[in-house]
Short mmCIF file of C-alpha atoms (C1' of nucleotides) in Angstrom, two decimals:
data_model
loop_
_atom_site.label_atom_id
_atom_site.label_comp_id
_atom_site.label_asym_id
_atom_site.label_seq_id
_atom_site.Cartn_x
_atom_site.Cartn_y
_atom_site.Cartn_z
CA MET A 1 0.03 -0.08 0.20
CA ASP A 2 1.78 3.19 -1.16
CA THR A 3 1.05 6.87 0.05
CA LYS A 4 -1.33 7.31 -2.89
CA ALA A 5 -3.81 4.41 -1.89
CA LYS A 6 -3.25 5.72 1.61
CA ILE A 7 -4.35 9.23 0.50
CA ALA A 8 -7.13 7.52 -1.16
CA VAL A 9 -8.29 6.17 2.04
CA LEU A 10 -7.86 9.28 3.88
CA GLU A 11 -9.98 11.12 1.22
CA ARG A 12 -13.00 9.03 2.37
CA ALA A 13 -12.46 9.07 6.15
CA LYS A 14 -14.46 10.84 8.38
CA LEU A 15 -11.36 12.68 10.26
CA PHE A 16 -9.69 13.82 6.96
CA GLY A 17 -12.45 14.22 4.33
CA GLY A 18 -12.58 17.40 2.62
CA LEU A 19 -9.43 18.48 4.02
CA ALA A 20 -6.57 20.28 1.82
CA ARG A 21 -4.06 18.07 -0.29
CA ASP A 22 -0.95 18.79 1.95
CA VAL A 23 -2.80 17.74 5.18
CA LEU A 24 -3.88 14.47 3.38
CA ALA A 25 -0.57 13.83 2.33
CA ALA A 26 1.57 14.71 5.25
CA SER A 27 -0.72 12.26 7.20
CA ALA A 28 -0.74 9.53 5.02
CA GLU A 29 2.97 9.80 4.75
CA SER A 30 3.39 9.10 8.68
CA ALA A 31 0.85 6.33 8.84
CA GLN A 32 1.79 2.73 9.28
CA ILE A 33 -0.52 -0.18 7.92
CA LYS A 34 -1.94 -2.97 10.17
CA LEU A 35 -3.81 -5.88 9.07
CA ILE A 36 -5.80 -8.13 11.63
CA GLU A 37 -7.59 -11.17 10.82
CA LYS A 38 -11.33 -11.59 11.33
CA GLY A 39 -12.21 -12.95 14.83
CA SER A 40 -8.75 -11.41 16.34
CA VAL A 41 -8.98 -7.98 18.42
CA LEU A 42 -6.76 -4.68 17.37
CA PHE A 43 -6.52 -3.92 21.14
CA GLN A 44 -7.75 -4.92 24.63
CA GLN A 45 -10.12 -2.92 26.71
CA GLY A 46 -7.96 -1.48 29.54
CA ASP A 47 -5.05 -1.51 27.41
CA GLU A 48 -2.74 1.79 27.54
CA ALA A 49 -3.90 3.86 24.75
CA THR A 50 -1.19 4.42 22.30
CA SER A 51 -2.44 4.52 18.69
CA HIS A 52 -4.97 6.08 16.42
CA TYR A 53 -6.51 3.96 13.93
CA VAL A 54 -8.26 4.53 10.35
CA VAL A 55 -10.33 1.75 9.18
CA ALA A 56 -9.08 1.40 5.13
CA TRP A 57 -11.28 -1.79 4.36
CA GLY A 58 -12.97 -4.27 6.81
CA ARG A 59 -15.37 -4.38 9.72
CA LEU A 60 -14.83 -4.13 13.36
CA ARG A 61 -17.40 -4.27 16.10
CA LEU A 62 -16.76 -2.29 19.38
CA ASP A 63 -17.62 -4.27 22.46
CA GLN A 64 -17.37 -3.06 26.12
CA THR A 65 -17.37 -5.42 29.01
CA THR A 66 -18.83 -4.53 32.22
CA PRO A 67 -17.10 -5.50 35.68
CA ASP A 68 -19.58 -7.87 36.07
CA GLY A 69 -19.34 -9.85 32.96
CA LYS A 70 -21.85 -8.67 30.85
CA ASN A 71 -21.14 -7.18 27.10
CA VAL A 72 -22.32 -4.53 25.17
CA VAL A 73 -21.81 -3.69 21.73
CA LEU A 74 -21.12 -0.13 21.54
CA ARG A 75 -20.95 0.27 17.59
CA PHE A 76 -19.87 -1.07 14.19
CA MET A 77 -16.76 0.46 12.55
CA GLY A 78 -16.08 0.41 8.69
CA PRO A 79 -14.03 2.08 6.05
CA GLY A 80 -13.31 5.61 7.19
CA ASP A 81 -14.03 5.29 10.91
CA LEU A 82 -11.56 6.41 13.52
CA VAL A 83 -10.71 3.99 16.36
CA GLY A 84 -9.03 4.57 19.68
CA SER A 85 -8.51 8.40 19.29
CA VAL A 86 -10.49 9.52 22.31
CA ALA A 87 -8.76 7.48 24.72
CA VAL A 88 -5.13 8.54 23.29
CA TRP A 89 -6.43 12.13 23.49
CA ARG A 90 -7.72 11.72 27.32
CA GLY A 91 -4.79 9.68 28.00
CA VAL A 92 -6.72 7.00 29.70
CA PRO A 93 -6.94 3.10 28.87
CA TYR A 94 -8.85 2.12 25.99
CA PRO A 95 -12.49 1.84 27.25
CA ALA A 96 -13.54 -0.82 24.83
CA THR A 97 -12.43 -3.73 22.52
CA PRO A 98 -12.53 -3.66 18.66
CA LEU A 99 -13.14 -6.94 17.27
CA ALA A 100 -12.77 -7.99 13.56
CA VAL A 101 -15.89 -9.25 12.36
CA GLU A 102 -13.99 -9.38 8.59
CA ASP A 103 -10.29 -9.36 7.65
CA THR A 104 -9.32 -5.59 8.55
CA ARG A 105 -6.73 -3.15 7.35
CA LEU A 106 -6.15 -0.02 8.92
CA LEU A 107 -3.79 2.81 9.28
CA VAL A 108 -2.15 3.72 12.21
CA TRP A 109 -0.48 6.64 14.01
CA SER A 110 1.59 7.18 17.20
CA ALA A 111 0.03 9.37 19.72
CA ALA A 112 2.82 11.72 19.35
CA ARG A 113 2.81 11.74 15.22
CA MET A 114 -1.05 12.65 15.54
CA MET A 115 -0.28 15.31 18.16
CA ASP A 116 2.03 17.09 15.72
CA LEU A 117 -0.20 16.67 12.61
CA MET A 118 -2.85 18.55 14.76
CA GLN A 119 -0.70 21.13 15.87
CA CYS A 120 0.54 21.63 12.24
CA HIS A 121 -2.89 21.70 11.05
CA PRO A 122 -5.48 23.26 13.11
CA PRO A 123 -8.29 22.03 10.60
CA LEU A 124 -7.72 18.53 11.48
CA SER A 125 -8.43 19.50 15.21
CA MET A 126 -11.50 21.33 14.35
CA LYS A 127 -12.50 18.25 12.32
CA ALA A 128 -11.72 15.85 14.80
CA MET A 129 -14.02 18.27 17.30
CA VAL A 130 -17.33 17.73 14.58
CA MET A 131 -16.43 14.09 14.70
CA MET A 132 -16.62 13.91 18.23
CA GLY A 133 -19.65 15.89 18.42
CA GLY A 134 -21.27 13.44 16.03
CA ARG A 135 -20.59 10.78 18.49
CA ILE A 136 -22.06 12.34 21.43
CA GLU A 137 -25.41 13.21 19.69
CA GLU A 138 -25.37 9.57 18.67
CA LEU A 139 -24.94 8.23 21.82
CA GLN A 140 -27.55 10.62 23.60
CA GLU A 141 -29.92 9.57 20.89
CA ARG A 142 -29.33 6.01 22.11
CA ILE A 143 -29.63 6.50 25.63
CA GLN A 144 -33.00 8.51 25.01
CA GLN A 145 -34.05 5.32 23.03
CA VAL A 146 -32.94 2.51 25.42
CA ALA A 147 -34.67 4.41 28.06
CA THR A 148 -37.81 5.27 26.85
CA GLN A 149 -38.91 2.92 23.90
CA GLN A 150 -39.81 -0.66 24.19
CA VAL A 151 -37.67 -3.36 22.83
CA GLU A 152 -39.33 -3.69 19.34
CA ARG A 153 -38.89 -0.29 18.33
CA ARG A 154 -35.17 -0.33 19.60
CA ILE A 155 -34.26 -3.54 17.45
CA ALA A 156 -35.97 -1.94 14.29
CA ALA A 157 -33.98 1.19 14.96
CA THR A 158 -30.92 -0.39 15.59
CA ILE A 159 -31.19 -2.82 12.31
CA LEU A 160 -32.16 0.29 10.26
CA LYS A 161 -28.98 2.12 11.41
CA ILE A 162 -26.56 -0.65 10.87
CA ALA A 163 -28.24 -0.94 7.28
CA GLY A 164 -28.11 2.75 6.80
CA GLN A 165 -24.35 2.75 7.38
CA SER A 166 -23.60 -0.47 5.66
CA GLY A 167 -26.27 -1.92 3.82
CA ARG A 168 -25.90 -3.15 0.18
CA LYS A 169 -28.92 -3.08 -2.41
CA VAL A 170 -29.52 -6.73 -3.55
CA GLU A 171 -32.64 -7.96 -5.62
CA THR A 172 -34.56 -8.91 -2.64
CA GLY A 173 -33.90 -5.64 -0.81
CA VAL A 174 -31.26 -4.62 1.52
CA GLU A 175 -28.56 -6.85 2.93
CA ILE A 176 -26.45 -6.32 5.54
CA PRO A 177 -22.71 -7.71 4.35
CA PHE A 178 -21.46 -8.97 7.37
CA PRO A 179 -22.53 -11.25 10.19
CA VAL A 180 -24.96 -9.75 12.84
CA SER A 181 -26.02 -12.34 15.23
CA ARG A 182 -29.19 -12.48 17.21
CA GLN A 183 -26.85 -11.86 20.26
CA ASP A 184 -25.10 -8.83 18.59
CA LEU A 185 -28.32 -7.36 17.95
CA ALA A 186 -29.36 -7.95 21.98
CA GLU A 187 -26.05 -6.32 23.00
CA MET A 188 -26.58 -3.59 20.88
CA THR A 189 -30.30 -2.91 22.12
CA GLY A 190 -30.12 -3.76 25.89
CA THR A 191 -31.97 -7.10 25.72
CA THR A 192 -31.63 -10.93 25.43
CA LEU A 193 -30.88 -13.16 22.56
CA HIS A 194 -34.26 -14.67 23.05
CA THR A 195 -36.37 -11.63 22.57
CA VAL A 196 -34.27 -10.85 19.46
CA SER A 197 -34.89 -13.80 17.91
CA ARG A 198 -38.50 -13.95 18.66
CA THR A 199 -38.94 -10.54 17.29
CA LEU A 200 -37.12 -11.39 13.89
CA SER A 201 -38.97 -14.56 13.85
CA ALA A 202 -42.15 -12.70 13.59
CA TRP A 203 -40.72 -10.16 11.24
CA ILE A 204 -39.51 -12.98 9.06
CA ASP A 205 -42.99 -14.35 8.99
CA ASP A 206 -44.43 -11.12 8.09
CA GLY A 207 -41.85 -10.77 5.07
CA ILE A 208 -40.47 -7.77 6.57
CA LEU A 209 -36.93 -9.42 7.01
CA GLU A 210 -35.11 -12.49 5.36
CA GLY A 211 -32.37 -14.51 6.87
CA ARG A 212 -32.38 -16.87 9.74
CA ARG A 213 -28.73 -17.12 9.45
CA SER A 214 -26.31 -14.17 11.28
CA SER A 215 -25.01 -13.52 7.81
CA HIS A 216 -27.09 -12.46 5.00
CA LEU A 217 -29.45 -10.48 6.88
CA THR A 218 -31.65 -8.79 4.66
CA ILE A 219 -34.26 -6.35 5.01
CA CYS A 220 -37.10 -6.67 2.43
CA ARG A 221 -39.83 -4.24 3.52
CA PRO A 222 -37.53 -1.32 4.97
CA HIS A 223 -40.73 1.05 5.35
CA ARG A 224 -42.59 -1.44 7.61
CA LEU A 225 -39.23 -1.15 9.91
CA VAL A 226 -39.14 2.51 9.76
CA GLU A 227 -42.96 2.20 10.79
CA ILE A 228 -42.17 0.24 13.71
CA ALA A 229 -39.23 2.21 14.77
CA ASP A 230 -41.31 5.57 14.49
CA GLN A 231 -44.57 4.33 15.77
CA ALA A 232 -45.80 6.46 18.91
CA MET B 1 -18.36 41.34 36.84
CA ASP B 2 -14.84 42.53 35.45
CA THR B 3 -12.34 40.63 33.60
CA LYS B 4 -10.37 39.61 37.02
CA ALA B 5 -13.74 37.82 38.06
CA LYS B 6 -14.18 36.37 34.63
CA ILE B 7 -10.46 34.93 34.63
CA ALA B 8 -11.35 33.41 38.02
CA VAL B 9 -14.30 31.56 36.78
CA LEU B 10 -12.51 30.32 33.65
CA GLU B 11 -9.61 28.96 35.91
CA ARG B 12 -11.99 26.56 37.42
CA ALA B 13 -13.58 25.80 33.87
CA LYS B 14 -13.23 22.53 32.32
CA LEU B 15 -12.28 23.88 29.33
CA PHE B 16 -10.09 26.34 30.37
CA GLY B 17 -8.44 25.10 33.68
CA GLY B 18 -4.84 25.01 33.51
CA LEU B 19 -4.20 26.68 30.60
CA ALA B 20 -1.61 29.59 29.97
CA ARG B 21 -2.37 33.22 31.37
CA ASP B 22 -2.75 34.79 27.94
CA VAL B 23 -5.31 32.49 26.78
CA LEU B 24 -7.46 33.18 29.98
CA ALA B 25 -7.07 36.79 29.72
CA ALA B 26 -7.94 36.74 26.01
CA SER B 27 -11.06 34.32 26.48
CA ALA B 28 -12.30 36.27 29.45
CA GLU B 29 -12.23 39.73 27.68
CA SER B 30 -14.26 38.29 24.67
CA ALA B 31 -16.92 37.18 26.86
CA GLN B 32 -20.38 38.51 27.46
CA ILE B 33 -22.48 37.88 30.64
CA LYS B 34 -25.86 36.27 30.71
CA LEU B 35 -28.11 35.87 33.75
CA ILE B 36 -31.06 33.50 33.94
CA GLU B 37 -33.44 32.75 36.44
CA LYS B 38 -34.37 29.60 38.17
CA GLY B 39 -37.12 28.11 35.92
CA SER B 40 -36.20 29.52 33.01
CA VAL B 41 -34.39 28.04 29.93
CA LEU B 42 -30.71 29.21 28.25
CA PHE B 43 -32.08 28.10 25.09
CA GLN B 44 -34.51 25.43 23.34
CA GLN B 45 -33.96 22.18 21.69
CA GLY B 46 -33.94 22.82 18.06
CA ASP B 47 -32.60 26.64 18.18
CA GLU B 48 -30.01 27.32 15.91
CA ALA B 49 -26.72 27.11 17.84
CA THR B 50 -24.98 30.47 17.85
CA SER B 51 -23.12 30.65 21.23
CA HIS B 52 -20.83 28.97 23.66
CA TYR B 53 -21.75 29.07 27.14
CA VAL B 54 -19.72 28.49 30.34
CA VAL B 55 -21.56 28.09 33.49
CA ALA B 56 -20.07 31.00 36.22
CA TRP B 57 -22.68 29.84 39.33
CA GLY B 58 -25.63 28.14 39.44
CA ARG B 59 -26.87 25.05 38.04
CA LEU B 60 -28.67 23.67 34.93
CA ARG B 61 -30.50 20.68 33.93
CA LEU B 62 -30.30 19.58 30.60
CA ASP B 63 -33.34 18.12 29.05
CA GLN B 64 -34.02 16.20 25.47
CA THR B 65 -37.43 15.96 24.48
CA THR B 66 -38.14 12.86 22.24
CA PRO B 67 -40.56 13.25 19.11
CA ASP B 68 -43.04 11.08 20.86
CA GLY B 69 -43.08 13.77 23.62
CA LYS B 70 -41.21 11.83 26.54
CA ASN B 71 -38.33 13.73 28.28
CA VAL B 72 -34.81 12.34 29.24
CA VAL B 73 -32.27 14.19 31.60
CA LEU B 74 -28.92 14.17 30.15
CA ARG B 75 -27.30 15.66 32.81
CA PHE B 76 -27.09 18.51 35.59
CA MET B 77 -24.48 20.97 34.91
CA GLY B 78 -22.72 23.46 37.51
CA PRO B 79 -19.68 25.89 37.38
CA GLY B 80 -17.38 25.29 35.23
CA ASP B 81 -19.25 23.26 32.80
CA LEU B 82 -19.83 23.92 29.23
CA VAL B 83 -22.97 24.28 27.39
CA GLY B 84 -23.87 24.09 23.63
CA SER B 85 -20.69 23.92 22.38
CA VAL B 86 -20.98 20.18 20.52
CA ALA B 87 -24.00 21.88 18.46
CA VAL B 88 -22.01 24.98 17.56
CA TRP B 89 -19.07 23.17 16.42
CA ARG B 90 -20.94 20.81 14.38
CA GLY B 91 -23.30 23.75 12.91
CA VAL B 92 -26.52 21.84 14.31
CA PRO B 93 -29.50 22.88 16.10
CA TYR B 94 -29.13 22.58 19.93
CA PRO B 95 -30.21 19.04 20.50
CA ALA B 96 -31.34 19.81 24.08
CA THR B 97 -32.70 22.44 26.36
CA PRO B 98 -30.93 23.66 29.33
CA LEU B 99 -33.35 24.72 32.05
CA ALA B 100 -31.90 26.78 35.48
CA VAL B 101 -32.80 24.87 38.40
CA GLU B 102 -31.06 28.04 40.30
CA ASP B 103 -30.56 31.33 39.45
CA THR B 104 -27.31 31.05 37.12
CA ARG B 105 -24.66 33.30 35.68
CA LEU B 106 -22.79 32.26 32.77
CA LEU B 107 -20.22 33.56 30.24
CA VAL B 108 -21.07 33.69 26.51
CA TRP B 109 -18.98 33.76 23.30
CA SER B 110 -20.35 33.98 19.88
CA ALA B 111 -19.41 30.83 17.55
CA ALA B 112 -17.08 33.24 15.74
CA ARG B 113 -15.25 34.63 18.67
CA MET B 114 -14.64 30.95 19.86
CA MET B 115 -13.52 29.78 16.42
CA ASP B 116 -10.88 32.76 16.93
CA LEU B 117 -9.64 31.82 20.21
CA MET B 118 -9.14 28.03 19.47
CA GLN B 119 -7.39 29.20 16.15
CA CYS B 120 -4.97 31.47 18.21
CA HIS B 121 -4.47 28.86 21.07
CA PRO B 122 -4.46 25.46 19.94
CA PRO B 123 -4.02 24.10 23.37
CA LEU B 124 -7.51 25.37 23.90
CA SER B 125 -8.86 22.76 21.02
CA MET B 126 -6.77 20.03 22.64
CA LYS B 127 -8.41 20.67 25.75
CA ALA B 128 -11.78 20.83 24.06
CA MET B 129 -11.30 17.24 22.63
CA VAL B 130 -10.09 15.91 25.99
CA MET B 131 -13.39 17.14 27.24
CA MET B 132 -15.66 15.97 24.74
CA GLY B 133 -13.63 12.57 25.07
CA GLY B 134 -14.73 12.57 28.68
CA ARG B 135 -18.47 13.16 27.70
CA ILE B 136 -18.00 10.41 25.27
CA GLU B 137 -17.00 7.81 27.75
CA GLU B 138 -19.65 8.90 30.43
CA LEU B 139 -22.54 8.44 27.79
CA GLN B 140 -21.21 4.68 26.68
CA GLU B 141 -21.00 4.03 30.51
CA ARG B 142 -24.53 5.33 30.98
CA ILE B 143 -25.71 3.07 27.93
CA GLN B 144 -23.92 0.16 29.54
CA GLN B 145 -25.76 0.82 32.69
CA VAL B 146 -29.33 1.28 31.36
CA ALA B 147 -29.01 -1.61 28.78
CA THR B 148 -27.49 -4.23 31.54
CA GLN B 149 -28.35 -2.92 34.91
CA GLN B 150 -31.56 -3.00 36.86
CA VAL B 151 -33.26 -0.14 37.91
CA GLU B 152 -32.45 -0.18 41.68
CA ARG B 153 -28.52 -0.34 40.82
CA ARG B 154 -29.04 2.57 38.16
CA ILE B 155 -30.78 4.65 40.42
CA ALA B 156 -28.00 4.16 43.23
CA ALA B 157 -25.27 4.98 40.69
CA THR B 158 -27.23 8.17 39.29
CA ILE B 159 -27.42 9.54 42.74
CA LEU B 160 -24.35 8.71 43.62
CA LYS B 161 -22.84 10.66 40.52
CA ILE B 162 -24.94 13.53 41.29
CA ALA B 163 -23.39 13.60 44.95
CA GLY B 164 -20.24 13.00 43.40
CA GLN B 165 -20.29 16.11 41.52
CA SER B 166 -22.36 18.49 43.27
CA GLY B 167 -22.47 16.88 47.03
CA ARG B 168 -21.86 18.92 50.12
CA LYS B 169 -20.98 17.65 53.42
CA VAL B 170 -23.62 18.26 56.25
CA GLU B 171 -23.79 16.90 59.81
CA THR B 172 -25.98 13.97 58.74
CA GLY B 173 -24.30 12.83 55.42
CA VAL B 174 -23.93 14.32 51.92
CA GLU B 175 -26.52 16.61 50.71
CA ILE B 176 -27.33 17.54 47.10
CA PRO B 177 -27.62 21.30 47.27
CA PHE B 178 -30.43 21.91 44.60
CA PRO B 179 -33.95 20.21 43.96
CA VAL B 180 -33.76 16.78 42.46
CA SER B 181 -37.32 15.26 42.15
CA ARG B 182 -38.54 11.74 41.86
CA GLN B 183 -39.38 12.81 38.17
CA ASP B 184 -35.84 13.91 37.54
CA LEU B 185 -34.38 10.77 38.66
CA ALA B 186 -37.03 8.76 36.73
CA GLU B 187 -35.78 10.55 33.40
CA MET B 188 -32.04 10.10 34.33
CA THR B 189 -32.32 6.58 34.74
CA GLY B 190 -35.11 5.38 32.29
CA THR B 191 -37.45 4.42 34.72
CA THR B 192 -40.91 5.81 36.13
CA LEU B 193 -41.53 8.34 38.82
CA HIS B 194 -43.12 5.81 40.82
CA THR B 195 -40.49 3.11 40.85
CA VAL B 196 -38.15 5.73 41.90
CA SER B 197 -40.23 6.78 44.85
CA ARG B 198 -40.74 3.23 45.96
CA THR B 199 -37.01 2.51 45.85
CA LEU B 200 -36.28 5.79 47.65
CA SER B 201 -38.78 5.04 49.91
CA ALA B 202 -37.46 1.76 51.05
CA TRP B 203 -33.91 3.08 51.28
CA ILE B 204 -35.29 6.20 53.67
CA ASP B 205 -36.83 3.31 55.64
CA ASP B 206 -33.31 1.72 55.69
CA GLY B 207 -31.65 4.91 56.89
CA ILE B 208 -29.78 5.01 53.51
CA LEU B 209 -31.18 8.37 52.74
CA GLU B 210 -33.08 11.30 54.12
CA GLY B 211 -35.48 13.87 52.74
CA ARG B 212 -38.54 12.98 51.38
CA ARG B 213 -38.79 16.49 49.27
CA SER B 214 -37.06 16.86 45.94
CA SER B 215 -34.78 19.47 47.86
CA HIS B 216 -32.72 18.54 50.79
CA LEU B 217 -32.06 14.72 49.45
CA THR B 218 -29.37 13.82 51.84
CA ILE B 219 -27.43 10.27 51.58
CA CYS B 220 -26.44 9.22 55.18
CA ARG B 221 -24.88 5.97 54.49
CA PRO B 222 -22.95 6.48 50.86
CA HIS B 223 -21.19 3.09 51.20
CA ARG B 224 -24.57 1.28 51.48
CA LEU B 225 -25.42 3.02 48.07
CA VAL B 226 -22.03 2.15 46.80
CA GLU B 227 -23.00 -1.72 47.68
CA ILE B 228 -26.12 -1.37 45.83
CA ALA B 229 -24.29 0.13 42.72
CA ASP B 230 -22.03 -2.20 42.57
CA GLN B 231 -23.79 -5.35 43.62
CA ALA B 232 -23.19 -8.04 40.84
"C1'" DC C 1 -54.12 31.03 57.78
"C1'" DA C 2 -56.71 29.19 54.15
"C1'" DG C 3 -56.52 27.24 49.46
"C1'" DG C 4 -54.26 25.14 45.76
"C1'" DA C 5 -50.49 23.74 43.34
"C1'" DA C 6 -46.71 20.61 43.16
"C1'" DC C 7 -44.58 16.76 44.30
"C1'" DT C 8 -44.60 12.32 46.78
"C1'" DT C 9 -46.43 8.06 48.28
"C1'" DT C 10 -48.34 3.64 47.88
"C1'" DG C 11 -52.05 -0.18 46.77
"C1'" DC C 12 -53.00 -3.10 43.10
"C1'" DG C 13 -53.48 -5.85 38.83
"C1'" DC C 14 -51.32 -6.54 34.65
"C1'" DT C 15 -47.79 -7.65 31.02
"C1'" DG C 16 -43.53 -6.97 28.52
"C1'" DG C 17 -39.79 -9.34 28.56
"C1'" DC C 18 -36.22 -12.37 31.13
"C1'" DG C 19 -34.58 -16.86 32.14
"C1'" DC C 20 -34.34 -21.57 31.54
"C1'" DA C 21 -34.01 -25.37 28.80
"C1'" DA C 22 -34.94 -28.50 24.97
"C1'" DT C 23 -34.95 -28.81 20.20
"C1'" DG C 24 -33.78 -27.29 15.57
"C1'" DT C 25 -30.67 -25.96 11.92
"C1'" DC C 26 -26.62 -24.82 9.45
"C1'" DC C 27 -21.90 -24.92 8.63
"C1'" DG C 28 -17.03 -26.56 8.45
"C1'" DG C 29 -13.65 -30.26 9.25
"C1'" DC C 30 -12.22 -34.82 9.13
"C1'" DG D 1 -21.37 -38.21 4.74
"C1'" DC D 2 -20.79 -38.12 9.48
"C1'" DC D 3 -19.73 -35.48 13.70
"C1'" DG D 4 -19.13 -31.53 16.44
"C1'" DG D 5 -19.86 -26.68 17.60
"C1'" DA D 6 -22.14 -22.27 17.13
"C1'" DC D 7 -26.13 -20.46 16.59
"C1'" DA D 8 -31.03 -19.67 16.46
"C1'" DT D 9 -35.98 -21.09 17.74
"C1'" DT D 10 -39.40 -21.69 20.95
"C1'" DG D 11 -42.72 -23.01 25.27
"C1'" DC D 12 -43.37 -22.08 29.55
"C1'" DG D 13 -43.57 -19.97 33.91
"C1'" DC D 14 -42.17 -16.02 36.44
"C1'" DC D 15 -41.14 -11.02 38.29
"C1'" DA D 16 -39.43 -6.44 38.08
"C1'" DG D 17 -41.38 -2.54 36.92
"C1'" DC D 18 -45.17 -0.24 34.63
"C1'" DG D 19 -49.75 2.23 34.62
"C1'" DC D 20 -53.67 3.79 36.81
"C1'" DA D 21 -55.96 5.79 40.68
"C1'" DA D 22 -56.26 7.74 45.07
"C1'" DA D 23 -54.53 9.81 49.22
"C1'" DG D 24 -51.01 12.22 51.72
"C1'" DT D 25 -47.13 15.99 52.34
"C1'" DT D 26 -44.98 20.19 51.79
"C1'" DC D 27 -44.62 24.73 50.30
"C1'" DC D 28 -46.16 28.88 48.08
"C1'" DT D 29 -49.67 32.57 47.51
"C1'" DG D 30 -52.54 35.63 48.64
#
DNA sequence: CAGGAACTTTGCGCTGGCGCAATGTCCGGC
DNA sequence: GCCGGACATTGCGCCAGCGCAAAGTTCCTG
């Protein structure tokens, strides 16, 4: 992967998209490459935070384990997404574990390198703030959901969000191109595997969804899901 | 309130604390003052985001209303806290409404002024990122709580958090020096007024808390609350 | 100090969703 | 082609917490 290819990745990255040519070039040059296989982790929750990552290809699931052993899926991350930066900036351990759900390639910067880049290119730190702001609003919306809405609506909203970020059009509808298990959905919506399974079964019977398997989940009638997610 | 007084406020503010003298002076000079009374709002959710605020004194409750009319309390904010900035940076409407629960005085900067300050003083934007990172982790923790823990633990954790931020030692324990109604606690923990009331009643009977009134809530046995919040 | 608003308490019945456990289905490896 | 493991489905019983409704407190206002 040469600098040119790195720049191409950065152009589509949330932190860098739209920035000036020279910023991209400088950033790309100082980036290392890292490859991790499906099923392995990028780092462990609790590790000292030393690096910033941007996903070039592939997909990660960000998991947080609670002290009492429960697991929460914070989000899925794909090409262009920034990983680990918040902890590096704050100087605290990584608060969650990114697990590759596909073979994944990332760009890597050390804390010091990225700090340099930001000092030299103020627009980069502005961009970072805008991005983090987006995360904050997303999280607030999710709190609002899990605090006020019932399970069925939360599951519908979660599936729609994943599909919106990563869905691919296929002939029968919109397919989610990486495996999302019932367990994953449960850990994203704050419910149990069983309740998710029952809910999806009902939707499959209604023709809203297809795919009893964690891979190949496909939405056949998106508008019906939207109705469920938005119903008062 | 002269510049000197403003600087004193900024020294204790999360965004500015620990920064160089000249940054504080420049920031203080460009700040306006705004006063709002208990019960009134600083701005409305949905308003165009034009200003950054720092609480000088007093206290605000940040409320978010959902499309279907439910309300969520995102957090309480006190002296030193930053209000509104995330929306200004992102160029989106304010996503929530800050309501004064005490008479409150704030410092105000226009979007442009704050942008200038940040361009001139990179440490300021670094600080902003660290702060936003803190918010992100806090929100992630809260999602984890509301998604995995039962109501009693969530209420205990919420009360402890408020007390940790704002509690004052009094002879019978730690008092929360501003009114927090059962409804507020319900909207912070994602439960109902009734459940909160029942839970607190039980705790009052056990001597863990005092204060059947929304003002003057006092924690008599903090360690017992910690036990409840942490129990597996 | 009387009246009313705001807030809290509490009893009761109900139900959404959990937990368990048994069973079914798909896939990959040998 | 068979076996083992991972994942999904589904029936059943139960209970934490909700919703309603009625009554009790506390505080403010005139």
